Amino acid sequence: MDLGIIGQAAGLFAVTNIDDILILALFFAQGAGHPGCTRRIVLGQYLGFAAILAVAVAAAFGATFLPESAIPCLGLLPLALGLKAAWQAWKDHRDGDGDEEAEPTRAGGPSPLEVAAVTFANGGDNIGVYVPVFATAGIGGMTVYATVFLVLVAVWCFAGRFFATRPVVAQALARWGHVLLPLVLIAIGLLILIEGGAFGL
């Protein structure tokens, strides 16, 4: 296996997914102390990134079932999830401590589908970068890229969890995470919509 192409794949992944570490850290902080949270977040991250890879590979072979004009509209996913998280945070703040006894009965943190939706939407612009690379790499090269990417998803999940569990970071996220997560998701959604010119923005 060519080490050069492995290095290129690792570099490409890092450059196009650096912001995912912050989002993952916020997700891990949101689900801290809830059983099964790590598994759900990792599963969601893999589902979302697998969808990005599937679309990029298909497009490299000439399939265009996701029109380029539709990619900016993916910003609606994190925007909707951010607004939902903001509404939940406001409700929790308004209700005070009254609902704390009911909290353990529901799973804490994001669901796999929520993580997958944010990952896919945030990676919509990655597809435009991956397609020409995949198209010129051939099937063998594409396989190497996909394998390296999928290994690095696990590294990214580990890094996000690592940052979320550092005492100083964990304290800050525990205090402000309920505010930061909606803000980050809404900002990502708006950025995708505006940069893509969706709805004439």
PDB file of C-alpha atoms in Angstrom:
ATOM      1  CA  MET A   1       0.000   0.000   0.000  1.00  0.00           C
ATOM      2  CA  ASP A   2       1.366   3.396  -1.014  1.00  0.00           C
ATOM      3  CA  LEU A   3       2.238   5.434   2.092  1.00  0.00           C
ATOM      4  CA  GLY A   4       1.986   8.605   0.015  1.00  0.00           C
ATOM      5  CA  ILE A   5      -1.712   8.119  -0.699  1.00  0.00           C
ATOM      6  CA  ILE A   6      -2.338   7.233   2.972  1.00  0.00           C
ATOM      7  CA  GLY A   7      -0.689  10.502   3.995  1.00  0.00           C
ATOM      8  CA  GLN A   8      -2.719  12.426   1.422  1.00  0.00           C
ATOM      9  CA  ALA A   9      -5.938  10.803   2.651  1.00  0.00           C
ATOM     10  CA  ALA A  10      -5.118  11.600   6.287  1.00  0.00           C
ATOM     11  CA  GLY A  11      -4.290  15.214   5.406  1.00  0.00           C
ATOM     12  CA  LEU A  12      -7.459  15.621   3.353  1.00  0.00           C
ATOM     13  CA  PHE A  13      -9.599  14.218   6.156  1.00  0.00           C
ATOM     14  CA  ALA A  14      -7.992  16.444   8.783  1.00  0.00           C
ATOM     15  CA  VAL A  15      -8.373  19.620   6.720  1.00  0.00           C
ATOM     16  CA  THR A  16     -12.018  18.966   5.827  1.00  0.00           C
ATOM     17  CA  ASN A  17     -13.162  17.761   9.264  1.00  0.00           C
ATOM     18  CA  ILE A  18     -11.262  19.862  11.807  1.00  0.00           C
ATOM     19  CA  ASP A  19     -14.459  21.569  13.011  1.00  0.00           C
ATOM     20  CA  ASP A  20     -16.057  18.198  13.776  1.00  0.00           C
ATOM     21  CA  ILE A  21     -13.869  17.824  16.886  1.00  0.00           C
ATOM     22  CA  LEU A  22     -15.583  20.817  18.534  1.00  0.00           C
ATOM     23  CA  ILE A  23     -19.037  19.495  17.637  1.00  0.00           C
ATOM     24  CA  LEU A  24     -18.146  16.023  18.931  1.00  0.00           C
ATOM     25  CA  ALA A  25     -16.805  17.493  22.182  1.00  0.00           C
ATOM     26  CA  LEU A  26     -20.095  19.354  22.660  1.00  0.00           C
ATOM     27  CA  PHE A  27     -22.080  16.177  21.950  1.00  0.00           C
ATOM     28  CA  PHE A  28     -19.977  14.162  24.414  1.00  0.00           C
ATOM     29  CA  ALA A  29     -20.381  16.882  27.042  1.00  0.00           C
ATOM     30  CA  GLN A  30     -24.138  16.898  26.470  1.00  0.00           C
ATOM     31  CA  GLY A  31     -24.328  13.164  27.096  1.00  0.00           C
ATOM     32  CA  ALA A  32     -21.811  13.022  29.967  1.00  0.00           C
ATOM     33  CA  GLY A  33     -22.862  10.608  32.705  1.00  0.00           C
ATOM     34  CA  HIS A  34     -25.548   8.937  30.605  1.00  0.00           C
ATOM     35  CA  PRO A  35     -25.017   5.236  29.809  1.00  0.00           C
ATOM     36  CA  GLY A  36     -24.616   4.387  26.140  1.00  0.00           C
ATOM     37  CA  CYS A  37     -23.916   7.998  25.146  1.00  0.00           C
ATOM     38  CA  THR A  38     -20.472   7.286  23.667  1.00  0.00           C
ATOM     39  CA  ARG A  39     -21.826   4.399  21.616  1.00  0.00           C
ATOM     40  CA  ARG A  40     -24.681   6.518  20.234  1.00  0.00           C
ATOM     41  CA  ILE A  41     -22.398   9.406  19.278  1.00  0.00           C
ATOM     42  CA  VAL A  42     -19.807   7.153  17.602  1.00  0.00           C
ATOM     43  CA  LEU A  43     -22.561   5.292  15.732  1.00  0.00           C
ATOM     44  CA  GLY A  44     -24.088   8.589  14.573  1.00  0.00           C
ATOM     45  CA  GLN A  45     -20.716   9.936  13.478  1.00  0.00           C
ATOM     46  CA  TYR A  46     -20.069   6.805  11.422  1.00  0.00           C
ATOM     47  CA  LEU A  47     -23.558   6.871   9.902  1.00  0.00           C
ATOM     48  CA  GLY A  48     -23.179  10.515   8.881  1.00  0.00           C
ATOM     49  CA  PHE A  49     -19.693  10.085   7.467  1.00  0.00           C
ATOM     50  CA  ALA A  50     -20.640   6.861   5.663  1.00  0.00           C
ATOM     51  CA  ALA A  51     -23.420   8.837   3.960  1.00  0.00           C
ATOM     52  CA  ILE A  52     -20.904  11.522   2.918  1.00  0.00           C
ATOM     53  CA  LEU A  53     -18.601   8.835   1.498  1.00  0.00           C
ATOM     54  CA  ALA A  54     -21.460   7.093  -0.317  1.00  0.00           C
ATOM     55  CA  VAL A  55     -22.548  10.310  -2.029  1.00  0.00           C
ATOM     56  CA  ALA A  56     -18.955  11.266  -2.915  1.00  0.00           C
ATOM     57  CA  VAL A  57     -18.153   7.808  -4.342  1.00  0.00           C
ATOM     58  CA  ALA A  58     -21.385   7.729  -6.336  1.00  0.00           C
ATOM     59  CA  ALA A  59     -20.711  11.221  -7.692  1.00  0.00           C
ATOM     60  CA  ALA A  60     -17.155  10.199  -8.625  1.00  0.00           C
ATOM     61  CA  PHE A  61     -18.691   7.453 -10.777  1.00  0.00           C
ATOM     62  CA  GLY A  62     -20.996   9.983 -12.400  1.00  0.00           C
ATOM     63  CA  ALA A  63     -24.169   9.591 -10.338  1.00  0.00           C
ATOM     64  CA  THR A  64     -25.780  12.907  -9.452  1.00  0.00           C
ATOM     65  CA  PHE A  65     -28.699  11.915  -7.237  1.00  0.00           C
ATOM     66  CA  LEU A  66     -27.767  14.781  -4.885  1.00  0.00           C
ATOM     67  CA  PRO A  67     -27.814  17.882  -7.111  1.00  0.00           C
ATOM     68  CA  GLU A  68     -25.186  20.508  -6.338  1.00  0.00           C
ATOM     69  CA  SER A  69     -27.926  23.046  -5.758  1.00  0.00           C
ATOM     70  CA  ALA A  70     -29.345  20.864  -2.963  1.00  0.00           C
ATOM     71  CA  ILE A  71     -26.125  20.779  -0.900  1.00  0.00           C
ATOM     72  CA  PRO A  72     -26.592  24.277   0.646  1.00  0.00           C
ATOM     73  CA  CYS A  73     -30.070  23.212   1.821  1.00  0.00           C
ATOM     74  CA  LEU A  74     -28.393  20.661   4.095  1.00  0.00           C
ATOM     75  CA  GLY A  75     -27.827  23.634   6.395  1.00  0.00           C
ATOM     76  CA  LEU A  76     -31.464  23.252   7.439  1.00  0.00           C
ATOM     77  CA  LEU A  77     -30.546  20.066   9.368  1.00  0.00           C
ATOM     78  CA  PRO A  78     -28.136  21.565  11.945  1.00  0.00           C
ATOM     79  CA  LEU A  79     -30.243  24.745  12.028  1.00  0.00           C
ATOM     80  CA  ALA A  80     -33.345  22.749  12.996  1.00  0.00           C
ATOM     81  CA  LEU A  81     -31.414  20.658  15.545  1.00  0.00           C
ATOM     82  CA  GLY A  82     -29.844  23.825  16.996  1.00  0.00           C
ATOM     83  CA  LEU A  83     -33.243  25.484  17.374  1.00  0.00           C
ATOM     84  CA  LYS A  84     -34.585  22.298  18.990  1.00  0.00           C
ATOM     85  CA  ALA A  85     -31.629  22.220  21.427  1.00  0.00           C
ATOM     86  CA  ALA A  86     -32.112  25.933  22.199  1.00  0.00           C
ATOM     87  CA  TRP A  87     -35.815  25.354  22.892  1.00  0.00           C
ATOM     88  CA  GLN A  88     -34.982  22.401  25.182  1.00  0.00           C
ATOM     89  CA  ALA A  89     -32.337  24.447  27.045  1.00  0.00           C
ATOM     90  CA  TRP A  90     -34.806  27.317  27.499  1.00  0.00           C
ATOM     91  CA  LYS A  91     -37.506  24.917  28.766  1.00  0.00           C
ATOM     92  CA  ASP A  92     -35.073  23.276  31.206  1.00  0.00           C
ATOM     93  CA  HIS A  93     -33.973  26.703  32.468  1.00  0.00           C
ATOM     94  CA  ARG A  94     -37.568  27.918  32.811  1.00  0.00           C
ATOM     95  CA  ASP A  95     -38.689  24.776  34.641  1.00  0.00           C
ATOM     96  CA  GLY A  96     -35.722  24.955  37.000  1.00  0.00           C
ATOM     97  CA  ASP A  97     -34.856  21.805  38.905  1.00  0.00           C
ATOM     98  CA  GLY A  98     -38.355  20.392  38.874  1.00  0.00           C
ATOM     99  CA  ASP A  99     -37.737  17.937  36.055  1.00  0.00           C
ATOM    100  CA  GLU A 100     -34.437  16.581  37.299  1.00  0.00           C
ATOM    101  CA  GLU A 101     -36.044  13.465  38.776  1.00  0.00           C
ATOM    102  CA  ALA A 102     -37.492  12.565  35.373  1.00  0.00           C
ATOM    103  CA  GLU A 103     -34.170  13.062  33.600  1.00  0.00           C
ATOM    104  CA  PRO A 104     -32.688   9.561  34.187  1.00  0.00           C
ATOM    105  CA  THR A 105     -35.701   7.939  32.533  1.00  0.00           C
ATOM    106  CA  ARG A 106     -34.724   9.283  29.126  1.00  0.00           C
ATOM    107  CA  ALA A 107     -31.456   8.744  27.292  1.00  0.00           C
ATOM    108  CA  GLY A 108     -29.090  11.669  27.743  1.00  0.00           C
ATOM    109  CA  GLY A 109     -27.222  13.303  24.914  1.00  0.00           C
ATOM    110  CA  PRO A 110     -27.954  13.242  21.206  1.00  0.00           C
ATOM    111  CA  SER A 111     -29.414  10.283  19.352  1.00  0.00           C
ATOM    112  CA  PRO A 112     -27.363   8.556  16.606  1.00  0.00           C
ATOM    113  CA  LEU A 113     -29.633  10.090  13.938  1.00  0.00           C
ATOM    114  CA  GLU A 114     -29.125  13.615  15.306  1.00  0.00           C
ATOM    115  CA  VAL A 115     -25.340  13.164  15.261  1.00  0.00           C
ATOM    116  CA  ALA A 116     -25.526  11.633  11.771  1.00  0.00           C
ATOM    117  CA  ALA A 117     -27.652  14.520  10.478  1.00  0.00           C
ATOM    118  CA  VAL A 118     -25.230  17.145  11.805  1.00  0.00           C
ATOM    119  CA  THR A 119     -22.201  15.202  10.506  1.00  0.00           C
ATOM    120  CA  PHE A 120     -23.722  14.822   7.049  1.00  0.00           C
ATOM    121  CA  ALA A 121     -24.896  18.424   6.808  1.00  0.00           C
ATOM    122  CA  ASN A 122     -21.600  19.807   8.089  1.00  0.00           C
ATOM    123  CA  GLY A 123     -19.765  17.588   5.602  1.00  0.00           C
ATOM    124  CA  GLY A 124     -21.868  18.606   2.619  1.00  0.00           C
ATOM    125  CA  ASP A 125     -19.084  20.849   1.330  1.00  0.00           C
ATOM    126  CA  ASN A 126     -16.608  17.979   1.827  1.00  0.00           C
ATOM    127  CA  ILE A 127     -18.383  16.116  -0.949  1.00  0.00           C
ATOM    128  CA  GLY A 128     -17.297  18.778  -3.454  1.00  0.00           C
ATOM    129  CA  VAL A 129     -13.670  18.266  -2.359  1.00  0.00           C
ATOM    130  CA  TYR A 130     -13.781  14.464  -2.277  1.00  0.00           C
ATOM    131  CA  VAL A 131     -15.447  13.890  -5.663  1.00  0.00           C
ATOM    132  CA  PRO A 132     -12.586  15.082  -7.928  1.00  0.00           C
ATOM    133  CA  VAL A 133     -10.021  13.349  -5.688  1.00  0.00           C
ATOM    134  CA  PHE A 134     -11.944  10.071  -5.822  1.00  0.00           C
ATOM    135  CA  ALA A 135     -12.580  10.383  -9.546  1.00  0.00           C
ATOM    136  CA  THR A 136      -8.846  10.653 -10.288  1.00  0.00           C
ATOM    137  CA  ALA A 137      -7.709   8.097  -7.687  1.00  0.00           C
ATOM    138  CA  GLY A 138      -9.316   5.075  -9.341  1.00  0.00           C
ATOM    139  CA  ILE A 139     -11.008   2.230  -7.483  1.00  0.00           C
ATOM    140  CA  GLY A 140      -7.832   1.173  -5.646  1.00  0.00           C
ATOM    141  CA  GLY A 141      -7.014   4.697  -4.509  1.00  0.00           C
ATOM    142  CA  MET A 142     -10.634   5.350  -3.595  1.00  0.00           C
ATOM    143  CA  THR A 143     -10.611   2.252  -1.380  1.00  0.00           C
ATOM    144  CA  VAL A 144      -7.507   3.521   0.427  1.00  0.00           C
ATOM    145  CA  TYR A 145      -9.062   6.966   0.931  1.00  0.00           C
ATOM    146  CA  ALA A 146     -12.297   5.456   2.269  1.00  0.00           C
ATOM    147  CA  THR A 147     -10.431   3.103   4.626  1.00  0.00           C
ATOM    148  CA  VAL A 148      -8.218   5.877   6.014  1.00  0.00           C
ATOM    149  CA  PHE A 149     -11.235   8.170   6.419  1.00  0.00           C
ATOM    150  CA  LEU A 150     -13.192   5.533   8.355  1.00  0.00           C
ATOM    151  CA  VAL A 151     -10.228   4.824  10.657  1.00  0.00           C
ATOM    152  CA  LEU A 152      -9.826   8.553  11.291  1.00  0.00           C
ATOM    153  CA  VAL A 153     -13.509   8.911  12.204  1.00  0.00           C
ATOM    154  CA  ALA A 154     -12.699   6.759  15.259  1.00  0.00           C
ATOM    155  CA  VAL A 155      -9.681   8.976  16.025  1.00  0.00           C
ATOM    156  CA  TRP A 156     -11.895  12.079  15.762  1.00  0.00           C
ATOM    157  CA  CYS A 157     -14.460  10.528  18.125  1.00  0.00           C
ATOM    158  CA  PHE A 158     -11.684   9.715  20.600  1.00  0.00           C
ATOM    159  CA  ALA A 159     -10.328  13.281  20.333  1.00  0.00           C
ATOM    160  CA  GLY A 160     -13.781  14.799  20.864  1.00  0.00           C
ATOM    161  CA  ARG A 161     -14.365  12.624  23.930  1.00  0.00           C
ATOM    162  CA  PHE A 162     -10.841  13.356  25.198  1.00  0.00           C
ATOM    163  CA  PHE A 163     -11.393  17.126  25.067  1.00  0.00           C
ATOM    164  CA  ALA A 164     -14.871  16.826  26.599  1.00  0.00           C
ATOM    165  CA  THR A 165     -13.478  14.894  29.589  1.00  0.00           C
ATOM    166  CA  ARG A 166     -10.509  17.171  30.417  1.00  0.00           C
ATOM    167  CA  PRO A 167     -11.346  18.743  33.809  1.00  0.00           C
ATOM    168  CA  VAL A 168     -11.100  22.387  32.706  1.00  0.00           C
ATOM    169  CA  VAL A 169     -12.903  21.783  29.401  1.00  0.00           C
ATOM    170  CA  ALA A 170     -15.471  19.499  31.049  1.00  0.00           C
ATOM    171  CA  GLN A 171     -16.295  22.143  33.667  1.00  0.00           C
ATOM    172  CA  ALA A 172     -16.681  24.821  31.010  1.00  0.00           C
ATOM    173  CA  LEU A 173     -18.844  22.563  28.824  1.00  0.00           C
ATOM    174  CA  ALA A 174     -20.919  21.451  31.813  1.00  0.00           C
ATOM    175  CA  ARG A 175     -21.585  25.099  32.609  1.00  0.00           C
ATOM    176  CA  TRP A 176     -21.999  26.489  29.097  1.00  0.00           C
ATOM    177  CA  GLY A 177     -22.525  23.437  26.855  1.00  0.00           C
ATOM    178  CA  HIS A 178     -26.320  23.798  26.878  1.00  0.00           C
ATOM    179  CA  VAL A 179     -25.816  27.283  25.394  1.00  0.00           C
ATOM    180  CA  LEU A 180     -22.835  26.500  23.148  1.00  0.00           C
ATOM    181  CA  LEU A 181     -24.326  23.455  21.411  1.00  0.00           C
ATOM    182  CA  PRO A 182     -27.424  25.261  20.042  1.00  0.00           C
ATOM    183  CA  LEU A 183     -25.303  28.288  19.074  1.00  0.00           C
ATOM    184  CA  VAL A 184     -22.739  26.147  17.219  1.00  0.00           C
ATOM    185  CA  LEU A 185     -25.419  24.116  15.409  1.00  0.00           C
ATOM    186  CA  ILE A 186     -27.383  27.233  14.421  1.00  0.00           C
ATOM    187  CA  ALA A 187     -24.176  28.965  13.262  1.00  0.00           C
ATOM    188  CA  ILE A 188     -23.166  25.931  11.169  1.00  0.00           C
ATOM    189  CA  GLY A 189     -26.628  25.743   9.632  1.00  0.00           C
ATOM    190  CA  LEU A 190     -26.686  29.440   8.749  1.00  0.00           C
ATOM    191  CA  LEU A 191     -23.125  29.305   7.405  1.00  0.00           C
ATOM    192  CA  ILE A 192     -23.969  26.388   5.089  1.00  0.00           C
ATOM    193  CA  LEU A 193     -27.131  28.131   3.879  1.00  0.00           C
ATOM    194  CA  ILE A 194     -25.468  31.542   3.334  1.00  0.00           C
ATOM    195  CA  GLU A 195     -22.217  30.264   1.763  1.00  0.00           C
ATOM    196  CA  GLY A 196     -24.205  28.028  -0.570  1.00  0.00           C
ATOM    197  CA  GLY A 197     -26.606  30.815  -1.512  1.00  0.00           C
ATOM    198  CA  ALA A 198     -29.621  28.768  -0.487  1.00  0.00           C
ATOM    199  CA  PHE A 199     -32.990  30.506  -0.846  1.00  0.00           C
ATOM    200  CA  GLY A 200     -31.253  33.526  -2.374  1.00  0.00           C
ATOM    201  CA  LEU A 201     -29.292  34.348   0.818  1.00  0.00           C
TER     202      LEU A 201
END
